[in-house]
């Protein structure tokens, strides 16, 4: 079984990075893996998304968090494939996140794929099985009640003044 370092070295030789025997950086290795996995990512993506865009967004997300560059390549590629299968973009828009964590059993850093609330809303909208969906913050002094069962009920009445703000918050009719 190949180790991460041996795979990185093989990719560096295949890439012909023009830097002599200098091994490829983690970002270059991941970029090479994403390029190699392009056809598989394309197969997994929904019709409304493009594999090149997904690869660029994933690589940007990975490069912006140095701990992700320390993660195992299989866990990184697994997270990218999960995002592709669900048609969610990782990173800034909040659809999903790649979170690095230390796997104590394996003694290595791995990536955990986590869907954000915006991603859940996007998936729910795409399902076509919902009439309306929205998300709002609930603060400490807000009145908030919910009830499950045959007749579910949700009541959220924001407090007129947020405890962390010194000004009054205007109440707007949002149509719900």
Tab-separated table of N, CA and C in Angstrom:
chain	number	residue	atom	x	y	z
A	1	UNK	N	0.854	-1.191	0.000
A	1	UNK	CA	0.000	0.000	0.000
A	1	UNK	C	0.889	1.240	0.000
A	2	UNK	N	0.589	2.171	-0.874
A	2	UNK	CA	1.395	3.378	-1.003
A	2	UNK	C	1.102	4.347	0.140
A	3	UNK	N	2.152	4.998	0.612
A	3	UNK	CA	1.965	6.016	1.648
A	3	UNK	C	1.728	7.355	0.979
A	4	UNK	N	1.252	8.319	1.760
A	4	UNK	CA	1.022	9.657	1.213
A	4	UNK	C	2.291	10.231	0.607
A	5	UNK	N	3.432	10.047	1.303
A	5	UNK	CA	4.683	10.627	0.823
A	5	UNK	C	5.117	9.986	-0.491
A	6	UNK	N	4.968	8.654	-0.625
A	6	UNK	CA	5.367	8.008	-1.877
A	6	UNK	C	4.484	8.464	-3.044
A	7	UNK	N	3.198	8.644	-2.779
A	7	UNK	CA	2.291	9.132	-3.826
A	7	UNK	C	2.663	10.561	-4.215
A	8	UNK	N	2.974	11.396	-3.209
A	8	UNK	CA	3.387	12.775	-3.494
A	8	UNK	C	4.647	12.789	-4.361
A	9	UNK	N	5.606	11.931	-4.030
A	9	UNK	CA	6.852	11.874	-4.800
A	9	UNK	C	6.599	11.419	-6.230
A	10	UNK	N	5.732	10.424	-6.398
A	10	UNK	CA	5.409	9.964	-7.744
A	10	UNK	C	4.751	11.071	-8.559
A	11	UNK	N	3.817	11.799	-7.926
A	11	UNK	CA	3.155	12.899	-8.632
A	11	UNK	C	4.146	13.993	-8.995
A	12	UNK	N	5.091	14.279	-8.117
A	12	UNK	CA	6.085	15.314	-8.391
A	12	UNK	C	6.911	14.940	-9.615
A	13	UNK	N	7.276	13.644	-9.724
A	13	UNK	CA	8.050	13.191	-10.879
A	13	UNK	C	7.222	13.260	-12.154
A	14	UNK	N	5.940	12.856	-12.072
A	14	UNK	CA	5.066	12.880	-13.242
A	14	UNK	C	4.756	14.297	-13.687
A	15	UNK	N	4.634	15.220	-12.733
A	15	UNK	CA	4.297	16.602	-13.064
A	15	UNK	C	5.420	17.285	-13.809
A	16	UNK	N	6.649	16.829	-13.592
A	16	UNK	CA	7.781	17.497	-14.214
A	16	UNK	C	7.787	18.961	-13.848
A	17	UNK	N	7.760	19.245	-12.554
A	17	UNK	CA	7.598	20.613	-12.096
A	17	UNK	C	8.801	21.505	-12.374
A	18	UNK	N	9.821	20.989	-13.058
A	18	UNK	CA	10.938	21.829	-13.472
A	18	UNK	C	11.792	22.315	-12.322
A	19	UNK	N	11.661	21.711	-11.172
A	19	UNK	CA	12.426	22.156	-10.017
A	19	UNK	C	13.396	21.072	-9.573
A	20	UNK	N	13.932	20.315	-10.523
A	20	UNK	CA	14.888	19.265	-10.189
A	20	UNK	C	14.222	18.165	-9.393
A	21	UNK	N	14.871	17.745	-8.320
A	21	UNK	CA	14.340	16.675	-7.481
A	21	UNK	C	13.505	17.194	-6.324
A	22	UNK	N	13.226	18.489	-6.323
A	22	UNK	CA	12.432	19.075	-5.244
A	22	UNK	C	11.016	18.496	-5.282
A	23	UNK	N	10.547	17.934	-4.150
A	23	UNK	CA	9.200	17.351	-4.155
A	23	UNK	C	8.125	18.432	-4.301
A	24	UNK	N	6.973	18.002	-4.796
A	24	UNK	CA	5.853	18.929	-4.978
A	24	UNK	C	5.334	19.391	-3.618
A	25	UNK	N	4.845	20.634	-3.595
A	25	UNK	CA	4.250	21.150	-2.359
A	25	UNK	C	2.919	20.438	-2.139
A	26	UNK	N	2.399	20.465	-0.898
A	26	UNK	CA	1.091	19.837	-0.664
A	26	UNK	C	-0.003	20.399	-1.573
A	27	UNK	N	0.019	21.714	-1.793
A	27	UNK	CA	-0.994	22.327	-2.658
A	27	UNK	C	-0.873	21.809	-4.093
A	28	UNK	N	0.372	21.633	-4.581
A	28	UNK	CA	0.566	21.104	-5.931
A	28	UNK	C	0.094	19.655	-6.020
A	29	UNK	N	0.363	18.887	-4.979
A	29	UNK	CA	-0.063	17.493	-4.948
A	29	UNK	C	-1.584	17.398	-4.989
A	30	UNK	N	-2.242	18.215	-4.181
A	30	UNK	CA	-3.707	18.198	-4.136
A	30	UNK	C	-4.278	18.670	-5.466
A	31	UNK	N	-3.664	19.698	-6.060
A	31	UNK	CA	-4.118	20.183	-7.367
A	31	UNK	C	-4.005	19.068	-8.411
A	32	UNK	N	-2.910	18.284	-8.343
A	32	UNK	CA	-2.734	17.177	-9.288
A	32	UNK	C	-3.800	16.102	-9.071
A	33	UNK	N	-4.102	15.812	-7.814
A	33	UNK	CA	-5.157	14.837	-7.513
A	33	UNK	C	-6.508	15.330	-8.025
A	34	UNK	N	-6.813	16.607	-7.809
A	34	UNK	CA	-8.088	17.154	-8.279
A	34	UNK	C	-8.192	17.072	-9.797
A	35	UNK	N	-7.075	17.352	-10.473
A	35	UNK	CA	-7.064	17.272	-11.934
A	35	UNK	C	-7.290	15.830	-12.384
A	36	UNK	N	-6.615	14.907	-11.700
A	36	UNK	CA	-6.753	13.489	-12.037
A	36	UNK	C	-8.174	12.996	-11.779
A	37	UNK	N	-8.796	13.526	-10.730
A	37	UNK	CA	-10.159	13.107	-10.372
A	37	UNK	C	-11.233	13.875	-11.132
A	38	UNK	N	-10.844	14.804	-11.990
A	38	UNK	CA	-11.792	15.631	-12.738
A	38	UNK	C	-12.939	14.863	-13.370
A	39	UNK	N	-12.652	13.772	-14.111
A	39	UNK	CA	-13.754	13.020	-14.730
A	39	UNK	C	-14.706	12.397	-13.699
A	40	UNK	N	-14.181	11.948	-12.576
A	40	UNK	CA	-15.034	11.369	-11.534
A	40	UNK	C	-15.875	12.445	-10.860
A	41	UNK	N	-15.270	13.613	-10.640
A	41	UNK	CA	-16.011	14.737	-10.062
A	41	UNK	C	-17.137	15.139	-11.017
A	42	UNK	N	-16.824	15.176	-12.309
A	42	UNK	CA	-17.823	15.535	-13.333
A	42	UNK	C	-19.013	14.583	-13.294
A	43	UNK	N	-18.737	13.291	-13.124
A	43	UNK	CA	-19.818	12.294	-13.057
A	43	UNK	C	-20.686	12.487	-11.816
A	44	UNK	N	-20.061	12.907	-10.719
A	44	UNK	CA	-20.782	13.040	-9.453
A	44	UNK	C	-21.605	14.322	-9.371
A	45	UNK	N	-21.179	15.362	-10.081
A	45	UNK	CA	-21.842	16.661	-9.976
A	45	UNK	C	-23.237	16.679	-10.586
A	46	UNK	N	-24.140	17.468	-9.998
A	46	UNK	CA	-25.437	17.693	-10.644
A	46	UNK	C	-25.236	18.493	-11.934
A	47	UNK	N	-26.231	18.500	-12.773
A	47	UNK	CA	-26.120	19.151	-14.081
A	47	UNK	C	-25.853	20.653	-13.997
A	48	UNK	N	-26.276	21.294	-12.912
A	48	UNK	CA	-26.134	22.748	-12.815
A	48	UNK	C	-24.726	23.193	-12.400
A	49	UNK	N	-23.809	22.245	-12.175
A	49	UNK	CA	-22.466	22.612	-11.737
A	49	UNK	C	-21.410	22.102	-12.705
A	50	UNK	N	-20.235	22.746	-12.654
A	50	UNK	CA	-19.121	22.444	-13.540
A	50	UNK	C	-17.959	21.869	-12.726
A	51	UNK	N	-17.315	20.812	-13.232
A	51	UNK	CA	-16.226	20.142	-12.508
A	51	UNK	C	-15.019	21.056	-12.313
A	52	UNK	N	-14.679	21.864	-13.321
A	52	UNK	CA	-13.533	22.765	-13.182
A	52	UNK	C	-13.773	23.786	-12.081
A	53	UNK	N	-14.987	24.324	-12.039
A	53	UNK	CA	-15.323	25.294	-10.988
A	53	UNK	C	-15.242	24.638	-9.611
A	54	UNK	N	-15.786	23.439	-9.482
A	54	UNK	CA	-15.745	22.733	-8.197
A	54	UNK	C	-14.298	22.487	-7.774
A	55	UNK	N	-13.449	22.080	-8.697
A	55	UNK	CA	-12.042	21.821	-8.378
A	55	UNK	C	-11.346	23.115	-7.938
A	56	UNK	N	-11.623	24.224	-8.640
A	56	UNK	CA	-11.000	25.508	-8.270
A	56	UNK	C	-11.452	25.960	-6.889
A	57	UNK	N	-12.746	25.852	-6.622
A	57	UNK	CA	-13.271	26.267	-5.319
A	57	UNK	C	-12.703	25.383	-4.213
A	58	UNK	N	-12.653	24.075	-4.450
A	58	UNK	CA	-12.103	23.151	-3.449
A	58	UNK	C	-10.644	23.461	-3.182
A	59	UNK	N	-9.866	23.685	-4.234
A	59	UNK	CA	-8.444	23.981	-4.057
A	59	UNK	C	-8.244	25.297	-3.320
A	60	UNK	N	-9.036	26.305	-3.639
A	60	UNK	CA	-8.955	27.585	-2.934
A	60	UNK	C	-9.289	27.408	-1.461
A	61	UNK	N	-10.334	26.637	-1.179
A	61	UNK	CA	-10.723	26.369	0.209
A	61	UNK	C	-9.597	25.661	0.950
A	62	UNK	N	-8.994	24.684	0.306
A	62	UNK	CA	-7.913	23.917	0.926
A	62	UNK	C	-6.677	24.792	1.153
A	63	UNK	N	-6.362	25.644	0.191
A	63	UNK	CA	-5.182	26.514	0.329
A	63	UNK	C	-5.347	27.576	1.409
A	64	UNK	N	-6.576	27.991	1.676
A	64	UNK	CA	-6.780	29.061	2.660
A	64	UNK	C	-6.711	28.563	4.097
A	65	UNK	N	-6.712	27.258	4.300
A	65	UNK	CA	-6.594	26.706	5.643
A	65	UNK	C	-5.371	25.789	5.678
A	66	UNK	N	-4.261	26.250	6.248
A	66	UNK	CA	-3.026	25.456	6.255
A	66	UNK	C	-3.186	24.065	6.871
A	67	UNK	N	-4.109	23.910	7.826
A	67	UNK	CA	-4.298	22.590	8.427
A	67	UNK	C	-4.888	21.589	7.428
A	68	UNK	N	-5.643	22.068	6.452
A	68	UNK	CA	-6.176	21.167	5.432
A	68	UNK	C	-5.055	20.590	4.570
A	69	UNK	N	-3.990	21.361	4.375
A	69	UNK	CA	-2.854	20.877	3.593
A	69	UNK	C	-2.106	19.757	4.314
A	70	UNK	N	-2.315	19.634	5.626
A	70	UNK	CA	-1.674	18.575	6.414
A	70	UNK	C	-2.526	17.309	6.454
A	71	UNK	N	-3.746	17.371	5.935
A	71	UNK	CA	-4.664	16.239	5.998
A	71	UNK	C	-4.304	15.181	4.966
A	72	UNK	N	-4.790	13.966	5.201
A	72	UNK	CA	-4.551	12.899	4.240
A	72	UNK	C	-5.264	13.208	2.933
A	73	UNK	N	-4.618	12.840	1.843
A	73	UNK	CA	-5.197	13.094	0.527
A	73	UNK	C	-6.518	12.342	0.343
A	74	UNK	N	-6.625	11.061	0.770
A	74	UNK	CA	-7.917	10.387	0.602
A	74	UNK	C	-9.069	11.082	1.341
A	75	UNK	N	-8.799	11.612	2.536
A	75	UNK	CA	-9.884	12.289	3.252
A	75	UNK	C	-10.255	13.607	2.561
A	76	UNK	N	-9.269	14.306	2.013
A	76	UNK	CA	-9.541	15.539	1.263
A	76	UNK	C	-10.373	15.241	0.017
A	77	UNK	N	-9.947	14.233	-0.739
A	77	UNK	CA	-10.671	13.889	-1.965
A	77	UNK	C	-12.070	13.367	-1.634
A	78	UNK	N	-12.204	12.671	-0.517
A	78	UNK	CA	-13.522	12.215	-0.085
A	78	UNK	C	-14.451	13.379	0.207
A	79	UNK	N	-13.921	14.414	0.872
A	79	UNK	CA	-14.723	15.604	1.172
A	79	UNK	C	-15.129	16.318	-0.113
A	80	UNK	N	-14.198	16.418	-1.055
A	80	UNK	CA	-14.509	17.065	-2.342
A	80	UNK	C	-15.596	16.278	-3.074
A	81	UNK	N	-15.494	14.943	-3.055
A	81	UNK	CA	-16.502	14.116	-3.733
A	81	UNK	C	-17.868	14.226	-3.053
A	82	UNK	N	-17.888	14.312	-1.726
A	82	UNK	CA	-19.172	14.486	-1.034
A	82	UNK	C	-19.816	15.811	-1.425
A	83	UNK	N	-19.008	16.870	-1.477
A	83	UNK	CA	-19.529	18.176	-1.897
A	83	UNK	C	-20.051	18.099	-3.333
A	84	UNK	N	-19.293	17.409	-4.209
A	84	UNK	CA	-19.696	17.284	-5.607
A	84	UNK	C	-21.004	16.499	-5.732
A	85	UNK	N	-21.115	15.396	-5.005
A	85	UNK	CA	-22.326	14.575	-5.091
A	85	UNK	C	-23.566	15.350	-4.663
A	86	UNK	N	-23.404	16.220	-3.661
A	86	UNK	CA	-24.539	17.003	-3.182
A	86	UNK	C	-24.721	18.308	-3.950
A	87	UNK	N	-23.733	18.664	-4.771
A	87	UNK	CA	-23.820	19.907	-5.526
A	87	UNK	C	-23.665	21.133	-4.641
A	88	UNK	N	-22.845	21.015	-3.589
A	88	UNK	CA	-22.621	22.116	-2.657
A	88	UNK	C	-21.200	22.628	-2.794
A	89	UNK	N	-21.052	23.948	-2.731
A	89	UNK	CA	-19.734	24.552	-2.838
A	89	UNK	C	-19.154	24.791	-1.448
A	90	UNK	N	-17.928	24.324	-1.224
A	90	UNK	CA	-17.298	24.548	0.084
A	90	UNK	C	-16.820	25.987	0.217
A	91	UNK	N	-16.664	26.422	1.439
A	91	UNK	CA	-16.026	27.708	1.662
A	91	UNK	C	-16.940	28.836	2.047
A	92	UNK	N	-16.663	29.991	1.478
A	92	UNK	CA	-17.219	31.256	1.930
A	92	UNK	C	-18.735	31.368	1.892
A	93	UNK	N	-19.391	30.772	0.905
A	93	UNK	CA	-20.842	30.953	0.842
A	93	UNK	C	-21.581	30.124	1.881
A	94	UNK	N	-20.894	29.217	2.535
A	94	UNK	CA	-21.479	28.510	3.666
A	94	UNK	C	-22.322	27.296	3.330
A	95	UNK	N	-22.199	26.782	2.102
A	95	UNK	CA	-22.935	25.562	1.778
A	95	UNK	C	-22.388	24.377	2.568
A	96	UNK	N	-21.073	24.239	2.560
A	96	UNK	CA	-20.440	23.149	3.288
A	96	UNK	C	-19.021	23.573	3.656
A	97	UNK	N	-18.445	22.805	4.565
A	97	UNK	CA	-17.120	23.136	5.085
A	97	UNK	C	-16.252	21.891	5.120
A	98	UNK	N	-14.953	22.088	4.907
A	98	UNK	CA	-13.963	21.040	5.086
A	98	UNK	C	-13.253	21.356	6.402
A	99	UNK	N	-13.471	20.535	7.413
A	99	UNK	CA	-12.933	20.813	8.745
A	99	UNK	C	-11.838	19.801	9.071
A	100	UNK	N	-10.612	20.282	9.309
A	100	UNK	CA	-9.525	19.365	9.670
A	100	UNK	C	-9.651	18.931	11.135
A	101	UNK	N	-9.345	17.673	11.399
A	101	UNK	CA	-9.326	17.190	12.777
A	101	UNK	C	-8.249	16.126	12.903
A	102	UNK	N	-7.794	15.925	14.110
A	102	UNK	CA	-6.768	14.931	14.379
A	102	UNK	C	-7.440	13.604	14.696
A	103	UNK	N	-7.149	12.576	13.898
A	103	UNK	CA	-7.664	11.239	14.140
A	103	UNK	C	-6.675	10.538	15.060
A	104	UNK	N	-7.037	10.404	16.310
A	104	UNK	CA	-6.137	9.849	17.314
A	104	UNK	C	-5.844	8.374	17.061
A	105	UNK	N	-6.807	7.630	16.518
A	105	UNK	CA	-6.590	6.209	16.250
A	105	UNK	C	-5.552	6.001	15.159
A	106	UNK	N	-5.650	6.799	14.104
A	106	UNK	CA	-4.730	6.660	12.975
A	106	UNK	C	-3.499	7.544	13.118
A	107	UNK	N	-3.508	8.433	14.104
A	107	UNK	CA	-2.398	9.365	14.352
A	107	UNK	C	-2.098	10.204	13.106
A	108	UNK	N	-3.144	10.770	12.528
A	108	UNK	CA	-2.993	11.631	11.357
A	108	UNK	C	-4.144	12.616	11.286
A	109	UNK	N	-3.935	13.692	10.543
A	109	UNK	CA	-4.964	14.709	10.373
A	109	UNK	C	-5.840	14.321	9.178
A	110	UNK	N	-7.151	14.413	9.363
A	110	UNK	CA	-8.101	14.079	8.314
A	110	UNK	C	-9.124	15.195	8.167
A	111	UNK	N	-9.898	15.135	7.096
A	111	UNK	CA	-10.915	16.146	6.813
A	111	UNK	C	-12.292	15.583	7.125
A	112	UNK	N	-13.091	16.384	7.790
A	112	UNK	CA	-14.496	16.050	8.043
A	112	UNK	C	-15.344	16.970	7.177
A	113	UNK	N	-16.230	16.403	6.380
A	113	UNK	CA	-17.150	17.171	5.539
A	113	UNK	C	-18.368	17.528	6.386
A	114	UNK	N	-18.701	18.814	6.450
A	114	UNK	CA	-19.848	19.267	7.236
A	114	UNK	C	-20.718	20.168	6.369
A	115	UNK	N	-22.008	19.868	6.344
A	115	UNK	CA	-22.957	20.694	5.590
A	115	UNK	C	-23.367	21.862	6.466
A	116	UNK	N	-23.306	23.082	5.922
A	116	UNK	CA	-23.756	24.277	6.630
A	116	UNK	C	-25.266	24.445	6.489
A	117	UNK	N	-25.819	25.338	7.292
A	117	UNK	CA	-27.277	25.525	7.223
A	117	UNK	C	-27.702	26.053	5.861
A	118	UNK	N	-26.860	26.855	5.219
A	118	UNK	CA	-27.213	27.349	3.888
A	118	UNK	C	-27.241	26.213	2.864
A	119	UNK	N	-26.350	25.244	3.042
A	119	UNK	CA	-26.356	24.066	2.180
A	119	UNK	C	-27.600	23.232	2.381
A	120	UNK	N	-28.013	23.100	3.650
A	120	UNK	CA	-29.240	22.347	3.930
A	120	UNK	C	-30.457	23.031	3.313
A	121	UNK	N	-30.483	24.356	3.391
A	121	UNK	CA	-31.585	25.104	2.773
A	121	UNK	C	-31.570	24.910	1.254
A	122	UNK	N	-30.381	24.957	0.657
A	122	UNK	CA	-30.263	24.769	-0.788
A	122	UNK	C	-30.745	23.380	-1.197
A	123	UNK	N	-30.334	22.359	-0.454
A	123	UNK	CA	-30.777	20.996	-0.754
A	123	UNK	C	-32.288	20.856	-0.602
A	124	UNK	N	-32.848	21.465	0.431
A	124	UNK	CA	-34.294	21.402	0.643
A	124	UNK	C	-35.041	22.077	-0.503
A	125	UNK	N	-34.558	23.234	-0.933
A	125	UNK	CA	-35.210	23.938	-2.059
A	125	UNK	C	-35.147	23.108	-3.333
A	126	UNK	N	-33.995	22.505	-3.580
A	126	UNK	CA	-33.834	21.704	-4.793
A	126	UNK	C	-34.705	20.458	-4.789
A	127	UNK	N	-35.059	19.983	-3.608
A	127	UNK	CA	-35.871	18.757	-3.526
A	127	UNK	C	-37.260	18.966	-4.115
A	128	UNK	N	-37.764	20.192	-4.041
A	128	UNK	CA	-39.097	20.481	-4.539
A	128	UNK	C	-40.211	20.048	-3.599
A	129	UNK	N	-39.856	19.583	-2.412
A	129	UNK	CA	-40.850	19.083	-1.468
A	129	UNK	C	-41.214	20.087	-0.383
A	130	UNK	N	-40.751	21.308	-0.509
A	130	UNK	CA	-41.061	22.296	0.520
A	130	UNK	C	-41.752	23.499	-0.107
A	131	UNK	N	-42.544	24.148	0.690
A	131	UNK	CA	-43.250	25.336	0.240
A	131	UNK	C	-42.447	26.591	0.555
A	132	UNK	N	-41.862	26.625	1.756
A	132	UNK	CA	-41.129	27.805	2.190
A	132	UNK	C	-40.069	27.380	3.205
A	133	UNK	N	-38.926	28.052	3.167
A	133	UNK	CA	-37.872	27.777	4.138
A	133	UNK	C	-37.051	29.043	4.332
A	134	UNK	N	-36.676	29.311	5.557
A	134	UNK	CA	-35.854	30.470	5.872
A	134	UNK	C	-35.152	30.227	7.196
A	135	UNK	N	-34.162	31.038	7.473
A	135	UNK	CA	-33.409	30.914	8.723
A	135	UNK	C	-33.195	32.300	9.310
A	136	UNK	N	-33.403	32.433	10.609
A	136	UNK	CA	-33.169	33.683	11.320
A	136	UNK	C	-32.496	33.377	12.647
A	137	UNK	N	-31.771	34.347	13.164
A	137	UNK	CA	-31.128	34.198	14.468
A	137	UNK	C	-32.166	34.337	15.571
A	138	UNK	N	-31.979	33.566	16.628
A	138	UNK	CA	-32.794	33.688	17.829
A	138	UNK	C	-31.855	34.157	18.934
A	139	UNK	N	-32.196	35.286	19.547
A	139	UNK	CA	-31.361	35.858	20.596
A	139	UNK	C	-31.935	35.551	21.971
A	140	UNK	N	-31.123	35.799	22.969
A	140	UNK	CA	-31.441	35.436	24.341
A	140	UNK	C	-32.791	35.971	24.824
A	141	UNK	N	-33.143	37.188	24.522
A	141	UNK	CA	-34.380	37.785	25.029
A	141	UNK	C	-35.574	37.630	24.095
A	142	UNK	N	-35.403	36.912	22.980
A	142	UNK	CA	-36.510	36.669	22.058
A	142	UNK	C	-37.476	35.651	22.667
A	143	UNK	N	-38.731	35.781	22.278
A	143	UNK	CA	-39.706	34.754	22.653
A	143	UNK	C	-39.671	33.690	21.568
A	144	UNK	N	-39.408	32.466	21.967
A	144	UNK	CA	-39.265	31.383	20.997
A	144	UNK	C	-39.922	30.123	21.547
A	145	UNK	N	-40.889	29.611	20.814
A	145	UNK	CA	-41.577	28.386	21.202
A	145	UNK	C	-41.704	27.491	19.973
A	146	UNK	N	-41.557	26.212	20.201
A	146	UNK	CA	-41.868	25.278	19.123
A	146	UNK	C	-42.506	24.035	19.709
A	147	UNK	N	-43.283	23.390	18.873
A	147	UNK	CA	-44.013	22.205	19.297
A	147	UNK	C	-44.018	21.219	18.144
A	148	UNK	N	-43.688	19.973	18.436
A	148	UNK	CA	-43.698	18.924	17.420
A	148	UNK	C	-44.989	18.116	17.556
A	149	UNK	N	-45.207	17.198	16.663
A	149	UNK	CA	-46.384	16.339	16.732
A	149	UNK	C	-47.226	16.461	15.476
A	150	UNK	N	-48.504	16.115	15.602
A	150	UNK	CA	-49.390	16.152	14.439
A	150	UNK	C	-49.663	17.568	13.957
A	151	UNK	N	-49.602	18.526	14.877
A	151	UNK	CA	-49.833	19.924	14.526
A	151	UNK	C	-48.634	20.746	14.981
A	152	UNK	N	-47.522	20.665	14.225
A	152	UNK	CA	-46.316	21.388	14.645
A	152	UNK	C	-46.552	22.901	14.660
A	153	UNK	N	-45.843	23.558	15.563
A	153	UNK	CA	-46.041	24.996	15.744
A	153	UNK	C	-44.680	25.643	16.010
A	154	UNK	N	-44.470	26.802	15.428
A	154	UNK	CA	-43.247	27.560	15.662
A	154	UNK	C	-43.623	29.019	15.856
A	155	UNK	N	-43.217	29.596	16.971
A	155	UNK	CA	-43.467	31.007	17.263
A	155	UNK	C	-42.135	31.648	17.622
A	156	UNK	N	-41.770	32.692	16.893
A	156	UNK	CA	-40.553	33.449	17.199
A	156	UNK	C	-40.893	34.930	17.159
A	157	UNK	N	-40.836	35.554	18.314
A	157	UNK	CA	-41.076	36.989	18.410
A	157	UNK	C	-39.789	37.644	18.891
A	158	UNK	N	-39.090	38.343	17.962
A	158	UNK	CA	-37.837	38.988	18.356
A	158	UNK	C	-38.070	40.057	19.418
A	159	UNK	N	-37.116	40.181	20.336
A	159	UNK	CA	-37.168	41.243	21.345
A	159	UNK	C	-36.997	42.576	20.637
A	160	UNK	N	-37.611	43.612	21.160
A	160	UNK	CA	-37.500	44.922	20.519
A	160	UNK	C	-36.086	45.464	20.588
A	161	UNK	N	-35.354	45.094	21.606
A	161	UNK	CA	-33.992	45.582	21.755
A	161	UNK	C	-33.067	44.393	21.961
A	162	UNK	N	-32.091	44.273	21.107
A	162	UNK	CA	-31.112	43.204	21.218
A	162	UNK	C	-30.191	43.510	22.394
A	163	UNK	N	-29.875	42.518	23.242
A	163	UNK	CA	-29.073	42.779	24.439
A	163	UNK	C	-27.666	43.305	24.159
A	164	UNK	N	-27.100	43.020	22.983
A	164	UNK	CA	-25.740	43.473	22.680
A	164	UNK	C	-25.716	44.813	21.950
A	165	UNK	N	-26.895	45.327	21.603
A	165	UNK	CA	-26.956	46.589	20.880
A	165	UNK	C	-27.596	47.662	21.756
A	166	UNK	N	-27.204	48.891	21.543
A	166	UNK	CA	-27.737	50.003	22.314
A	166	UNK	C	-28.854	50.735	21.572
A	167	UNK	N	-29.235	50.260	20.423
A	167	UNK	CA	-30.283	50.927	19.646
A	167	UNK	C	-31.457	49.980	19.476
A	168	UNK	N	-32.577	50.556	19.112
A	168	UNK	CA	-33.775	49.754	18.875
A	168	UNK	C	-33.700	49.133	17.494
A	169	UNK	N	-34.152	47.898	17.401
A	169	UNK	CA	-34.172	47.194	16.121
A	169	UNK	C	-35.560	47.374	15.518
A	170	UNK	N	-35.641	47.930	14.309
A	170	UNK	CA	-36.957	48.090	13.686
A	170	UNK	C	-37.566	46.733	13.357
A	171	UNK	N	-38.857	46.627	13.501
A	171	UNK	CA	-39.567	45.405	13.176
A	171	UNK	C	-40.125	45.563	11.781
A	172	UNK	N	-39.788	44.607	10.923
A	172	UNK	CA	-40.253	44.645	9.529
A	172	UNK	C	-41.170	43.461	9.287
A	173	UNK	N	-42.128	43.662	8.399
A	173	UNK	CA	-43.014	42.576	8.010
A	173	UNK	C	-42.316	41.788	6.900
A	174	UNK	N	-41.929	40.534	7.198
A	174	UNK	CA	-41.251	39.691	6.215
A	174	UNK	C	-42.212	38.755	5.503
A	175	UNK	N	-43.504	38.890	5.767
A	175	UNK	CA	-44.491	38.082	5.078
A	175	UNK	C	-44.638	36.668	5.621
A	176	UNK	N	-44.271	36.460	6.867
A	176	UNK	CA	-44.478	35.123	7.443
A	176	UNK	C	-45.091	35.216	8.789
